[in-house]
Coordinates of C-alpha atoms and ligand atoms in Angstrom, one line a residue:
M323 CA 97.9 32.8 -47.0
G324 CA 100.6 35.4 -46.3
S325 CA 99.5 35.8 -42.7
P326 CA 102.2 36.4 -40.1
A327 CA 101.7 32.9 -38.8
D328 CA 102.3 31.5 -42.3
T329 CA 105.4 33.6 -42.8
S330 CA 106.8 32.5 -39.5
K331 CA 106.1 28.9 -40.3
T332 CA 107.8 29.3 -43.7
S333 CA 110.9 30.9 -42.2
K334 CA 111.0 28.2 -39.5
L335 CA 111.0 25.6 -42.3
E336 CA 113.7 27.5 -44.1
R337 CA 115.8 27.7 -41.0
Y338 CA 115.3 24.0 -40.4
N339 CA 116.3 23.2 -44.0
S340 CA 119.5 25.3 -43.9
Y341 CA 120.2 23.8 -40.4
L342 CA 119.9 20.3 -42.0
L343 CA 122.0 21.3 -44.9
R344 CA 124.8 22.7 -42.7
R345 CA 124.7 19.7 -40.5
V346 CA 125.0 17.0 -43.1
S347 CA 128.2 16.4 -44.9
S348 CA 128.0 16.3 -48.7
A349 CA 128.3 12.5 -48.5
K350 CA 125.1 12.4 -46.5
V351 CA 123.1 14.7 -48.6
V352 CA 121.4 11.9 -50.5
A353 CA 120.4 10.1 -47.3
A354 CA 119.1 13.3 -45.8
S355 CA 117.0 14.3 -48.8
S356 CA 115.5 10.8 -48.9
H357 CA 114.5 11.3 -45.2
L358 CA 112.9 14.6 -46.2
L359 CA 111.2 13.0 -49.1
F360 CA 109.8 10.3 -46.7
R361 CA 108.5 13.0 -44.3
A362 CA 107.0 15.0 -47.1
T363 CA 105.2 11.9 -48.4
I364 CA 103.8 11.2 -44.9
L365 CA 102.7 14.8 -44.6
A366 CA 101.0 14.7 -48.0
A367 CA 99.2 11.5 -47.1
L368 CA 98.0 13.0 -43.8
L369 CA 96.8 16.1 -45.6
L370 CA 94.9 13.9 -48.1
I371 CA 93.2 11.9 -45.3
F372 CA 92.3 15.2 -43.6
L373 CA 90.8 16.6 -46.8
F374 CA 88.9 13.4 -47.4
L375 CA 87.4 13.6 -43.9
L376 CA 86.5 17.2 -44.4
H377 CA 84.4 16.1 -47.4
Y378 CA 82.9 13.2 -45.5
P379 CA 82.3 14.6 -42.0
P380 CA 80.0 11.7 -41.0
L381 CA 83.1 9.5 -40.8
L382 CA 84.2 11.7 -37.9
S383 CA 81.0 11.4 -35.9
T384 CA 80.1 8.4 -33.9
S385 CA 76.5 9.0 -34.7
H386 CA 74.0 6.2 -34.6
Y387 CA 72.7 7.2 -38.0
S388 CA 75.5 6.3 -40.4
A389 CA 75.7 8.8 -43.2
A390 CA 78.6 6.8 -44.5
A391 CA 76.4 3.8 -44.9
A392 CA 73.7 6.0 -46.5
S393 CA 76.0 7.5 -49.1
H394 CA 77.6 4.1 -49.6
S395 CA 74.3 2.6 -50.4
N396 CA 73.5 5.5 -52.8
H397 CA 76.8 4.9 -54.6
R398 CA 76.3 1.1 -54.7
S399 CA 73.0 1.3 -56.4
L400 CA 74.3 4.1 -58.7
L401 CA 77.2 2.1 -59.8
S402 CA 75.9 -1.4 -60.2
S403 CA 72.2 -1.2 -61.1
A404 CA 71.6 -4.0 -58.5
S405 CA 69.9 -7.1 -60.1
Y406 CA 66.9 -6.4 -62.2
G407 CA 65.4 -7.5 -65.5
G408 CA 64.6 -11.0 -66.6
A409 CA 61.3 -12.8 -67.0
A410 CA 60.8 -13.6 -63.3
W411 CA 61.6 -10.1 -62.2
E412 CA 59.2 -8.6 -64.8
R413 CA 56.4 -11.1 -63.7
G414 CA 56.9 -10.0 -60.1
V415 CA 56.8 -6.3 -61.0
R416 CA 53.7 -6.7 -63.2
A417 CA 51.8 -8.8 -60.6
S418 CA 52.4 -6.2 -57.9
A419 CA 51.5 -3.3 -60.3
S420 CA 48.1 -4.9 -61.3
P421 CA 45.0 -3.2 -59.9
R422 CA 42.4 -5.6 -58.5
R423 CA 39.4 -3.3 -59.1
P424 CA 37.9 -1.8 -62.3
D425 CA 39.6 1.5 -63.1
G426 CA 42.1 0.9 -60.3
L427 CA 45.3 2.9 -60.3
S428 CA 48.7 1.5 -61.0
V429 CA 51.1 3.4 -58.8
L430 CA 54.9 3.5 -58.4
V431 CA 55.6 4.5 -54.8
T432 CA 59.2 5.7 -54.2
G433 CA 60.4 5.6 -50.6
A434 CA 57.9 2.8 -50.1
A435 CA 59.9 1.3 -47.2
G436 CA 59.7 4.7 -45.5
F437 CA 57.2 5.7 -42.9
V438 CA 54.6 7.5 -45.1
G439 CA 55.4 5.3 -48.1
T440 CA 54.5 2.1 -46.2
H441 CA 51.2 3.4 -45.0
C442 CA 50.2 4.8 -48.5
S443 CA 51.3 1.6 -50.3
L444 CA 49.2 -0.5 -48.0
A445 CA 46.1 1.8 -48.2
L446 CA 46.3 1.8 -52.1
K447 CA 46.7 -2.0 -52.2
R448 CA 43.8 -2.4 -49.8
R449 CA 41.4 -0.5 -51.9
G450 CA 42.4 -2.5 -55.0
D451 CA 45.1 -0.4 -56.7
G452 CA 48.3 -1.9 -58.0
V453 CA 51.5 -0.8 -56.3
V454 CA 55.2 -1.3 -56.9
G455 CA 57.5 0.2 -54.3
L456 CA 61.1 1.3 -54.6
D457 CA 63.5 2.2 -51.8
N458 CA 67.3 2.3 -51.3
F459 CA 67.1 1.2 -47.7
N460 CA 69.8 3.7 -46.7
A461 CA 71.0 3.8 -43.1
Y462 CA 69.9 7.3 -42.1
Y463 CA 67.8 5.5 -39.5
D464 CA 67.7 1.8 -38.6
P465 CA 67.4 -0.1 -41.9
A466 CA 66.0 -3.1 -39.9
L467 CA 62.8 -1.0 -39.4
K468 CA 62.6 -0.4 -43.2
R469 CA 63.1 -4.1 -43.8
S470 CA 60.2 -4.9 -41.4
R471 CA 58.0 -2.5 -43.3
Q472 CA 59.1 -4.1 -46.6
A473 CA 58.2 -7.5 -45.1
L474 CA 54.8 -6.2 -44.0
L475 CA 54.1 -4.9 -47.5
A476 CA 55.2 -8.2 -49.0
R477 CA 52.6 -10.0 -46.9
H478 CA 50.0 -7.7 -48.5
G479 CA 51.3 -8.4 -52.1
V480 CA 53.3 -5.2 -52.5
L481 CA 56.8 -5.7 -54.0
V482 CA 59.4 -3.1 -52.8
L483 CA 62.5 -3.1 -55.0
D484 CA 65.9 -2.3 -53.7
A485 CA 66.8 0.7 -55.9
D486 CA 67.8 4.3 -55.9
I487 CA 65.9 7.0 -57.7
N488 CA 69.1 8.1 -59.2
D489 CA 69.3 4.8 -61.1
G490 CA 67.9 6.1 -64.4
A491 CA 68.4 2.7 -66.2
L492 CA 66.3 0.9 -63.6
L493 CA 63.5 3.5 -63.7
A494 CA 63.4 3.4 -67.5
K495 CA 63.1 -0.4 -67.3
L496 CA 60.3 -0.1 -64.8
F497 CA 58.3 2.2 -67.0
E498 CA 59.0 -0.1 -70.0
V499 CA 57.5 -3.1 -68.1
V500 CA 54.5 -1.3 -66.4
P501 CA 52.4 1.6 -67.8
F502 CA 52.0 3.2 -64.4
S503 CA 49.1 5.7 -64.2
H504 CA 50.6 7.5 -61.2
V505 CA 53.8 8.0 -59.3
L506 CA 53.7 8.7 -55.6
H507 CA 57.2 10.1 -55.0
L508 CA 58.1 10.0 -51.3
A509 CA 61.8 9.0 -51.4
A510 CA 63.9 11.8 -49.9
Q511 CA 66.5 12.6 -47.4
A512 CA 64.3 13.7 -44.5
G513 CA 65.3 15.4 -41.3
V514 CA 66.1 19.0 -40.6
R515 CA 69.1 19.0 -38.3
Y516 CA 71.0 16.2 -40.0
A517 CA 71.4 18.5 -43.0
T518 CA 74.3 20.4 -41.3
R519 CA 76.1 17.0 -40.9
N520 CA 75.5 15.5 -44.3
P521 CA 74.4 18.2 -46.7
Q522 CA 75.3 16.2 -49.9
S523 CA 72.8 13.4 -49.1
Y524 CA 70.0 16.1 -49.4
V525 CA 71.2 17.2 -52.8
A526 CA 71.6 13.6 -54.0
S527 CA 68.1 12.4 -53.1
N528 CA 65.9 15.6 -53.0
V529 CA 67.4 17.5 -56.0
A530 CA 69.4 15.1 -58.2
G531 CA 67.0 12.2 -57.5
L532 CA 63.9 14.3 -58.2
V533 CA 65.4 15.4 -61.5
S534 CA 66.3 11.8 -62.4
L535 CA 62.7 10.7 -61.8
F536 CA 61.2 13.6 -63.7
E537 CA 63.6 13.0 -66.6
I538 CA 62.6 9.4 -67.0
V539 CA 58.9 10.1 -66.7
A540 CA 59.1 13.0 -69.2
K541 CA 61.2 11.2 -71.8
H542 CA 60.8 7.4 -71.4
A543 CA 57.3 6.7 -69.8
D544 CA 54.5 6.0 -72.2
P545 CA 51.9 6.9 -71.1
Q546 CA 53.3 9.6 -68.8
P547 CA 52.0 9.0 -65.3
A548 CA 50.7 11.9 -63.1
I549 CA 53.1 12.6 -60.2
V550 CA 52.2 13.4 -56.6
W551 CA 55.2 14.1 -54.4
A552 CA 56.1 15.1 -50.9
S553 CA 57.3 18.7 -50.4
S554 CA 57.3 19.9 -46.8
S555 CA 55.8 22.5 -44.4
S556 CA 59.5 23.5 -43.9
V557 CA 59.3 25.6 -47.1
Y558 CA 57.4 28.2 -45.0
G559 CA 60.7 28.7 -43.2
L560 CA 60.8 31.7 -40.9
N561 CA 57.3 32.9 -41.7
T562 CA 55.2 34.1 -38.8
D563 CA 51.8 34.7 -40.5
A564 CA 49.6 31.8 -39.2
P565 CA 48.0 29.7 -40.4
F566 CA 50.4 29.0 -43.3
S567 CA 48.6 29.2 -46.6
E568 CA 49.9 28.0 -50.0
L569 CA 49.9 31.7 -51.2
H570 CA 52.4 32.7 -48.5
R571 CA 56.1 33.3 -49.3
T572 CA 58.4 30.4 -49.3
D573 CA 61.8 32.1 -49.9
R574 CA 63.3 31.9 -46.4
P575 CA 64.2 28.3 -45.8
A576 CA 65.8 27.8 -42.3
S577 CA 67.6 24.5 -43.3
L578 CA 69.1 22.9 -46.3
Y579 CA 66.4 20.3 -46.1
A580 CA 63.8 23.1 -46.6
A581 CA 65.9 24.6 -49.4
T582 CA 66.0 21.3 -51.3
K583 CA 62.2 20.9 -51.0
K584 CA 61.7 24.5 -52.2
A585 CA 64.1 23.7 -55.1
G586 CA 61.9 20.6 -55.8
E587 CA 58.9 22.8 -56.1
A588 CA 60.7 25.0 -58.6
I589 CA 62.0 21.9 -60.5
A590 CA 58.4 20.6 -60.6
H591 CA 57.3 23.9 -62.2
T592 CA 59.9 23.4 -65.0
Y593 CA 58.9 19.8 -65.8
N594 CA 55.3 20.8 -65.8
H595 CA 56.0 23.7 -68.1
I596 CA 58.3 22.1 -70.6
Y597 CA 57.1 18.5 -70.7
G598 CA 53.5 18.7 -69.7
L599 CA 53.9 16.5 -66.6
S600 CA 50.9 16.6 -64.2
I601 CA 52.6 17.3 -60.8
T602 CA 51.1 17.8 -57.3
G603 CA 53.3 18.8 -54.4
L604 CA 52.1 18.0 -50.9
R605 CA 53.5 20.1 -48.0
F606 CA 53.3 17.6 -45.1
F607 CA 53.2 19.0 -41.5
T608 CA 55.1 16.9 -38.9
V609 CA 53.7 13.5 -39.6
Y610 CA 53.6 10.9 -36.7
G611 CA 52.1 7.5 -36.0
P612 CA 52.8 3.7 -35.9
W613 CA 55.8 2.6 -38.0
G614 CA 57.1 6.1 -37.7
R615 CA 60.6 7.6 -38.0
P616 CA 63.0 7.0 -35.2
D617 CA 64.7 10.3 -35.8
M618 CA 61.6 12.3 -35.0
A619 CA 61.1 13.8 -31.5
Y620 CA 57.9 11.9 -30.5
F621 CA 59.7 8.6 -31.4
S622 CA 63.1 9.3 -29.8
F623 CA 61.4 10.8 -26.7
T624 CA 59.4 7.6 -26.3
K625 CA 62.6 5.6 -26.4
S626 CA 64.4 7.9 -24.0
I627 CA 61.5 8.1 -21.5
L628 CA 61.3 4.3 -21.4
A629 CA 65.0 4.0 -20.9
G630 CA 65.1 6.7 -18.2
K631 CA 67.3 8.9 -20.3
P632 CA 67.1 12.7 -20.4
I633 CA 65.4 14.5 -23.3
T634 CA 66.0 18.0 -24.5
L635 CA 63.2 20.4 -25.2
F636 CA 63.6 23.8 -26.9
R637 CA 62.1 27.2 -26.2
M638 CA 62.5 30.4 -28.1
P639 CA 65.0 33.0 -26.9
D640 CA 61.9 35.1 -25.7
G641 CA 60.7 32.1 -23.6
T642 CA 57.8 31.1 -25.9
A643 CA 57.2 27.4 -26.6
V644 CA 58.1 25.6 -29.8
Q645 CA 54.9 24.3 -31.4
R646 CA 54.2 21.8 -34.1
D647 CA 51.1 21.1 -36.2
F648 CA 51.4 17.3 -35.5
T649 CA 49.5 15.4 -38.2
Y650 CA 48.4 11.8 -37.8
I651 CA 49.6 9.4 -40.5
D652 CA 46.0 8.2 -41.4
D653 CA 45.1 11.8 -42.2
I654 CA 48.2 12.2 -44.4
V655 CA 47.4 8.9 -46.2
K656 CA 43.8 10.2 -47.0
G657 CA 45.4 13.4 -48.3
C658 CA 47.8 11.5 -50.5
L659 CA 45.1 9.3 -52.0
G660 CA 42.8 12.3 -52.5
A661 CA 45.6 14.0 -54.4
L662 CA 46.2 10.9 -56.5
D663 CA 42.5 10.5 -57.3
T664 CA 42.1 14.1 -58.4
A665 CA 45.3 14.3 -60.4
E666 CA 44.7 14.9 -64.1
K667 CA 46.7 13.1 -66.8
S668 CA 50.0 14.4 -68.0
T669 CA 49.7 16.1 -71.4
G670 CA 53.3 15.5 -72.7
V671 CA 54.4 12.9 -75.2
A672 CA 57.0 10.4 -74.3
G673 CA 60.3 11.2 -76.0
G674 CA 59.8 14.9 -75.4
G675 CA 57.6 15.5 -78.4
K676 CA 55.1 18.4 -78.5
K677 CA 52.8 18.4 -75.5
R678 CA 49.0 18.2 -76.0
G679 CA 48.3 21.2 -73.8
P680 CA 49.0 22.7 -70.4
A681 CA 49.1 20.2 -67.6
Q682 CA 48.0 20.4 -64.0
L683 CA 50.4 21.9 -61.4
R684 CA 49.3 22.0 -57.8
V685 CA 50.6 22.5 -54.3
Y686 CA 48.7 21.7 -51.1
N687 CA 49.2 21.9 -47.4
L688 CA 48.4 18.6 -45.5
G689 CA 48.4 19.4 -41.8
N690 CA 46.3 19.1 -38.7
T691 CA 45.4 22.8 -38.3
S692 CA 46.0 22.8 -34.5
P693 CA 49.5 23.4 -33.3
V694 CA 50.6 21.9 -30.0
P695 CA 53.6 22.9 -27.8
V696 CA 56.2 20.2 -27.9
A697 CA 56.1 20.1 -24.1
K698 CA 52.4 19.1 -24.3
M699 CA 53.3 16.2 -26.7
V700 CA 55.8 15.0 -24.0
S701 CA 53.2 15.1 -21.2
I702 CA 50.8 13.0 -23.3
L703 CA 53.6 10.5 -23.8
E704 CA 54.4 10.5 -20.1
D705 CA 50.7 9.6 -19.4
L706 CA 50.7 6.9 -22.0
L707 CA 53.9 5.4 -20.9
G708 CA 53.2 5.8 -17.2
K709 CA 56.6 7.3 -16.7
K710 CA 58.0 10.8 -16.2
A711 CA 60.5 12.3 -18.7
K712 CA 63.8 13.7 -17.5
K713 CA 63.5 17.1 -19.3
S714 CA 66.0 19.7 -19.9
V715 CA 64.8 22.9 -21.6
V716 CA 67.3 24.9 -23.7
T717 CA 67.1 27.8 -26.1
L718 CA 66.4 26.7 -29.7
P719 CA 69.8 26.7 -31.5
Q720 CA 69.9 27.8 -35.1
N721 CA 70.2 24.3 -36.5
G722 CA 67.3 24.4 -39.0
D723 CA 64.3 24.0 -36.7
V724 CA 61.6 26.7 -37.0
P725 CA 59.6 28.1 -34.0
F726 CA 56.2 26.9 -35.0
T727 CA 54.1 25.4 -37.9
H728 CA 50.4 25.7 -38.5
A729 CA 48.6 24.6 -41.6
N730 CA 45.7 26.2 -43.4
V731 CA 44.2 23.2 -45.3
S732 CA 41.2 24.9 -46.9
L733 CA 42.6 24.3 -50.4
A734 CA 43.0 20.6 -50.0
A735 CA 39.6 20.5 -48.3
T736 CA 38.0 22.2 -51.3
D737 CA 39.8 20.2 -54.0
F738 CA 39.6 16.7 -52.5
G739 CA 37.8 16.8 -49.2
Y740 CA 40.8 16.7 -47.0
Q741 CA 39.8 16.9 -43.4
P742 CA 42.1 15.8 -40.5
T743 CA 40.2 13.9 -37.9
T744 CA 42.8 12.6 -35.4
D745 CA 43.9 14.7 -32.4
L746 CA 47.4 14.4 -30.9
A747 CA 46.3 12.4 -27.8
T748 CA 44.4 9.8 -29.9
G749 CA 47.2 9.5 -32.5
L750 CA 50.0 9.2 -29.9
R751 CA 48.0 6.4 -28.1
K752 CA 48.1 4.5 -31.4
F753 CA 51.8 5.2 -31.8
V754 CA 52.7 4.1 -28.3
K755 CA 50.6 0.9 -28.7
W756 CA 52.5 0.0 -31.8
Y757 CA 55.9 1.0 -30.3
L758 CA 55.4 -1.2 -27.3
Q759 CA 54.4 -4.2 -29.4
Y760 CA 57.0 -3.7 -32.1
Y761 CA 59.9 -3.4 -29.6
S762 CA 58.3 -5.9 -27.2
V763 CA 58.4 -3.5 -24.2
E764 CA 56.7 -4.5 -21.0
T765 CA 55.6 -1.3 -19.1
G766 CA 53.0 -2.9 -16.9
K767 CA 50.7 -0.1 -18.0
K768 CA 47.6 -1.1 -20.0
I769 CA 46.7 0.7 -23.1
N770 CA 43.2 0.3 -24.6
G771 CA 42.5 -2.2 -21.9
K772 CA 45.2 -4.7 -23.1
S773 CA 48.5 -5.3 -21.5
N774 CA 51.3 -4.6 -23.9
T775 CA 53.7 -7.4 -24.2
A776 CA 55.3 -8.8 -27.3
G777 CA 52.6 -8.6 -29.9
E778 CA 52.0 -9.1 -33.5
E779 CA 53.8 -6.3 -35.4
E780 CA 50.9 -5.8 -37.8
K781 CA 48.6 -4.6 -35.0
G782 CA 49.9 -1.1 -35.1
M783 CA 49.2 -1.0 -38.8
A784 CA 45.8 -2.6 -38.6
A785 CA 44.8 -0.1 -36.1
S786 CA 45.9 2.8 -38.2
A787 CA 45.5 1.9 -41.8
Ligands
NAD1217 N1 57.4 12.6 -41.8 C1 57.3 13.9 -41.8 O1 57.0 14.6 -40.8 C2 57.4 14.7 -43.1 C3 57.2 16.1 -43.1 C4 57.3 16.8 -44.3 C5 57.7 16.1 -45.4 N2 58.0 14.8 -45.4 C6 58.4 14.2 -46.6 O2 57.6 13.0 -46.9 C7 58.4 12.0 -47.5 C8 58.3 10.7 -46.7 O3 58.8 11.0 -45.4 P1 59.0 9.9 -44.3 O4 58.7 10.5 -43.0 O5 58.2 8.7 -44.7 O6 60.5 9.6 -44.4 P2 61.3 8.2 -44.5 O7 62.7 8.5 -44.3 O8 60.7 7.2 -43.5 O9 61.0 7.7 -46.0 C9 61.8 8.0 -47.1 C10 62.3 6.7 -47.7 O10 63.0 7.1 -48.9 C11 64.1 6.3 -49.0 N3 65.1 7.0 -49.8 C12 65.8 8.1 -49.5 N4 66.6 8.4 -50.5 C13 66.3 7.6 -51.5 C14 66.9 7.4 -52.8 N5 67.8 8.3 -53.3 N6 66.4 6.4 -53.6 C15 65.5 5.6 -53.1 N7 65.0 5.6 -51.9 C16 65.4 6.6 -51.1 C17 64.6 6.0 -47.6 O11 65.3 4.8 -47.5 C18 63.3 6.0 -46.8 O12 62.8 4.6 -46.6 C19 59.8 12.6 -47.7 O13 59.9 13.1 -49.0 C20 59.8 13.6 -46.6 O14 60.8 14.6 -46.9 C21 57.9 14.1 -44.3
NAG1218 C1 43.0 29.8 -45.5 O1 43.3 29.9 -46.9 C2 42.2 30.3 -47.7 C3 42.8 30.3 -49.1 O2 43.2 29.0 -49.5 C4 41.8 31.7 -47.3 O3 40.7 32.1 -48.0 C5 41.4 31.7 -45.8 O4 41.1 33.0 -45.4 C6 42.6 31.1 -45.0 N1 42.1 31.0 -43.6 C7 42.8 31.6 -42.6 C8 42.2 31.4 -41.2 O5 43.8 32.3 -42.8

C-alpha cells in the first residue's frame, strides 16, 4: 500500500475515469457507469477466485495426490456423519471388537486402512484381540490401495469404518457401543514435503483430530481406554547428536509435519495431566515394507526404476549423504503391540470427574538403530529389481527433510523388550516381492526362487505379519 507502483496505478485509474467522463455526453453517463459497474463486478469476481485459490493451493497443482479430494473427504465426514448407528451397525462393530482369547484387548485402531494401521490391526486380530478400525480414506495417496487393505482386513474379520477422527458424534457413539480397552491412534496426515503444499490438512488431522479423539476419550468413554499413538522421529528436527534419545531436545522441527507431531506430544501431556488419560507416544523412524506408502522414497523409487524413469537423490551442501534409520514394518508392529501390552489403565473418570491418581505418560523411539545412506537403499532396490536406476543427485532443498535419523531404542528395549531384527536388504526383498505381486509386474527376475507374476495379494502380508 502507498508504494509508488500503487500510486501510479491509482492515478492511471483516475486519469482513465476522467477521460471516460470527458468523453461521454451526459446522456450516456448512465450507460457508461453501468459498463464500469460490469467491469468492477468481473474484477471483484476474479479477485475472489484468486483469493480462493490462494487458500486452496492444491487446486493449482496438477499433483497426483489430490489434496482437494483429501480435504473434501474431511469435510464430507465432518458435515454428514456418514451412516452409522442402528442395530446391524452395532452388531458389526461389537463382533469386530470382541477378543477371541481370555483377557484379550479390545482396540480401536484409527488410520486402520493406512500402512502401519493395517499391519497392526492384522497382528492384533491374529493373536486373538478384538479390533475395530476407522479411516477417512482420503486421497493423499491412492485410495484404491487403502481400499485393498480394508478388504484384506475384512477377510480377517476386522471392520474398518469410513469415518473421520474429527467426527466427535461418531466417536462418542463408538465408545457407547464398545468398552474399548485401548486405542491405537495412527490416523494422521503423514509426509514431510507435502506440508508446504497443504498445511491445513496437517492441522486438521494431527492437531484438531488428536484433540477430538482425546476429548471424547476423556469425557465420554467409560471405561477410559489407554491410548498409544504415533508421533515421529521428525520431532528431533535438526538435532545432530546421534543416536537420538528420548531425552534430547525436540524444539527445532524442520517441517510443519514435525511441528504438528511435537504439538501432539504437548497435547498428550495436557490430557494426561488434567483427565488422567494413559498415553504412550511412539516416535517411528522411516517405516517401510509390504503394503507401504506410495509417497515414500523406497516405494516411489521402485515404481520409477521399473518404469525407467529418473529418480532424484539428495546430498547435503557439504557433500555428505542423506541417511535414514529405515525400520521394517514387522519390527514397528512388535513395538506397537509391546506398548499396548504394557500400557496401564487410564485413571480418569468419564465425564471429567475427579481422577483416581496420576496416569502413565510415556514416549518411545521405535527405530532400527542402523542408519543407511539413501543411495545404498537404491542400490539394494536395483539388485532386487534387476534394473539400474537413472539417478540425479542434487543438494537437499530446505523442504522439511532432515539430513539423517538414528534411533536409540534402549528405553523401549527395557520397558517392553523392543528389539529390531530386520536389516534393510531383507526388508526390501519382502517389500519388492509384495510390490511385484500386488501390481502384477513381470520383471523376469526371480525373488526367493519364485518368478514374480500376478500373485495373490495377501502373500506380501503373510510373509511379513
Ligand atoms: N510410515 C512412517 O515412516 C512413519 C514415520 C513416523 C511416523 N509415522 C506416523 O505413523 C502413523 C501411521 O503412518 P502410515 O505410514 O501408516 O501412514 P498412512 O497415511 O498410510 O496411514 C494413515 C491413515 O490415516 C488416515 N487418516 C488421515 N487423516 C485422517 C482423519 N482425519 N480421520 C481418519 N483417518 C485419517 C489415512 O487415510 C491413512 O489411511 C501416522 O500417524 C504417521 O504420521 C509414520
Ligand atoms: C541410549 O539411551 C540411554 C537412555 O535411554 C542411554 O543410557 C544410553 O547411553 C544411550 N546410548 C547411546 C549410544 O547414546
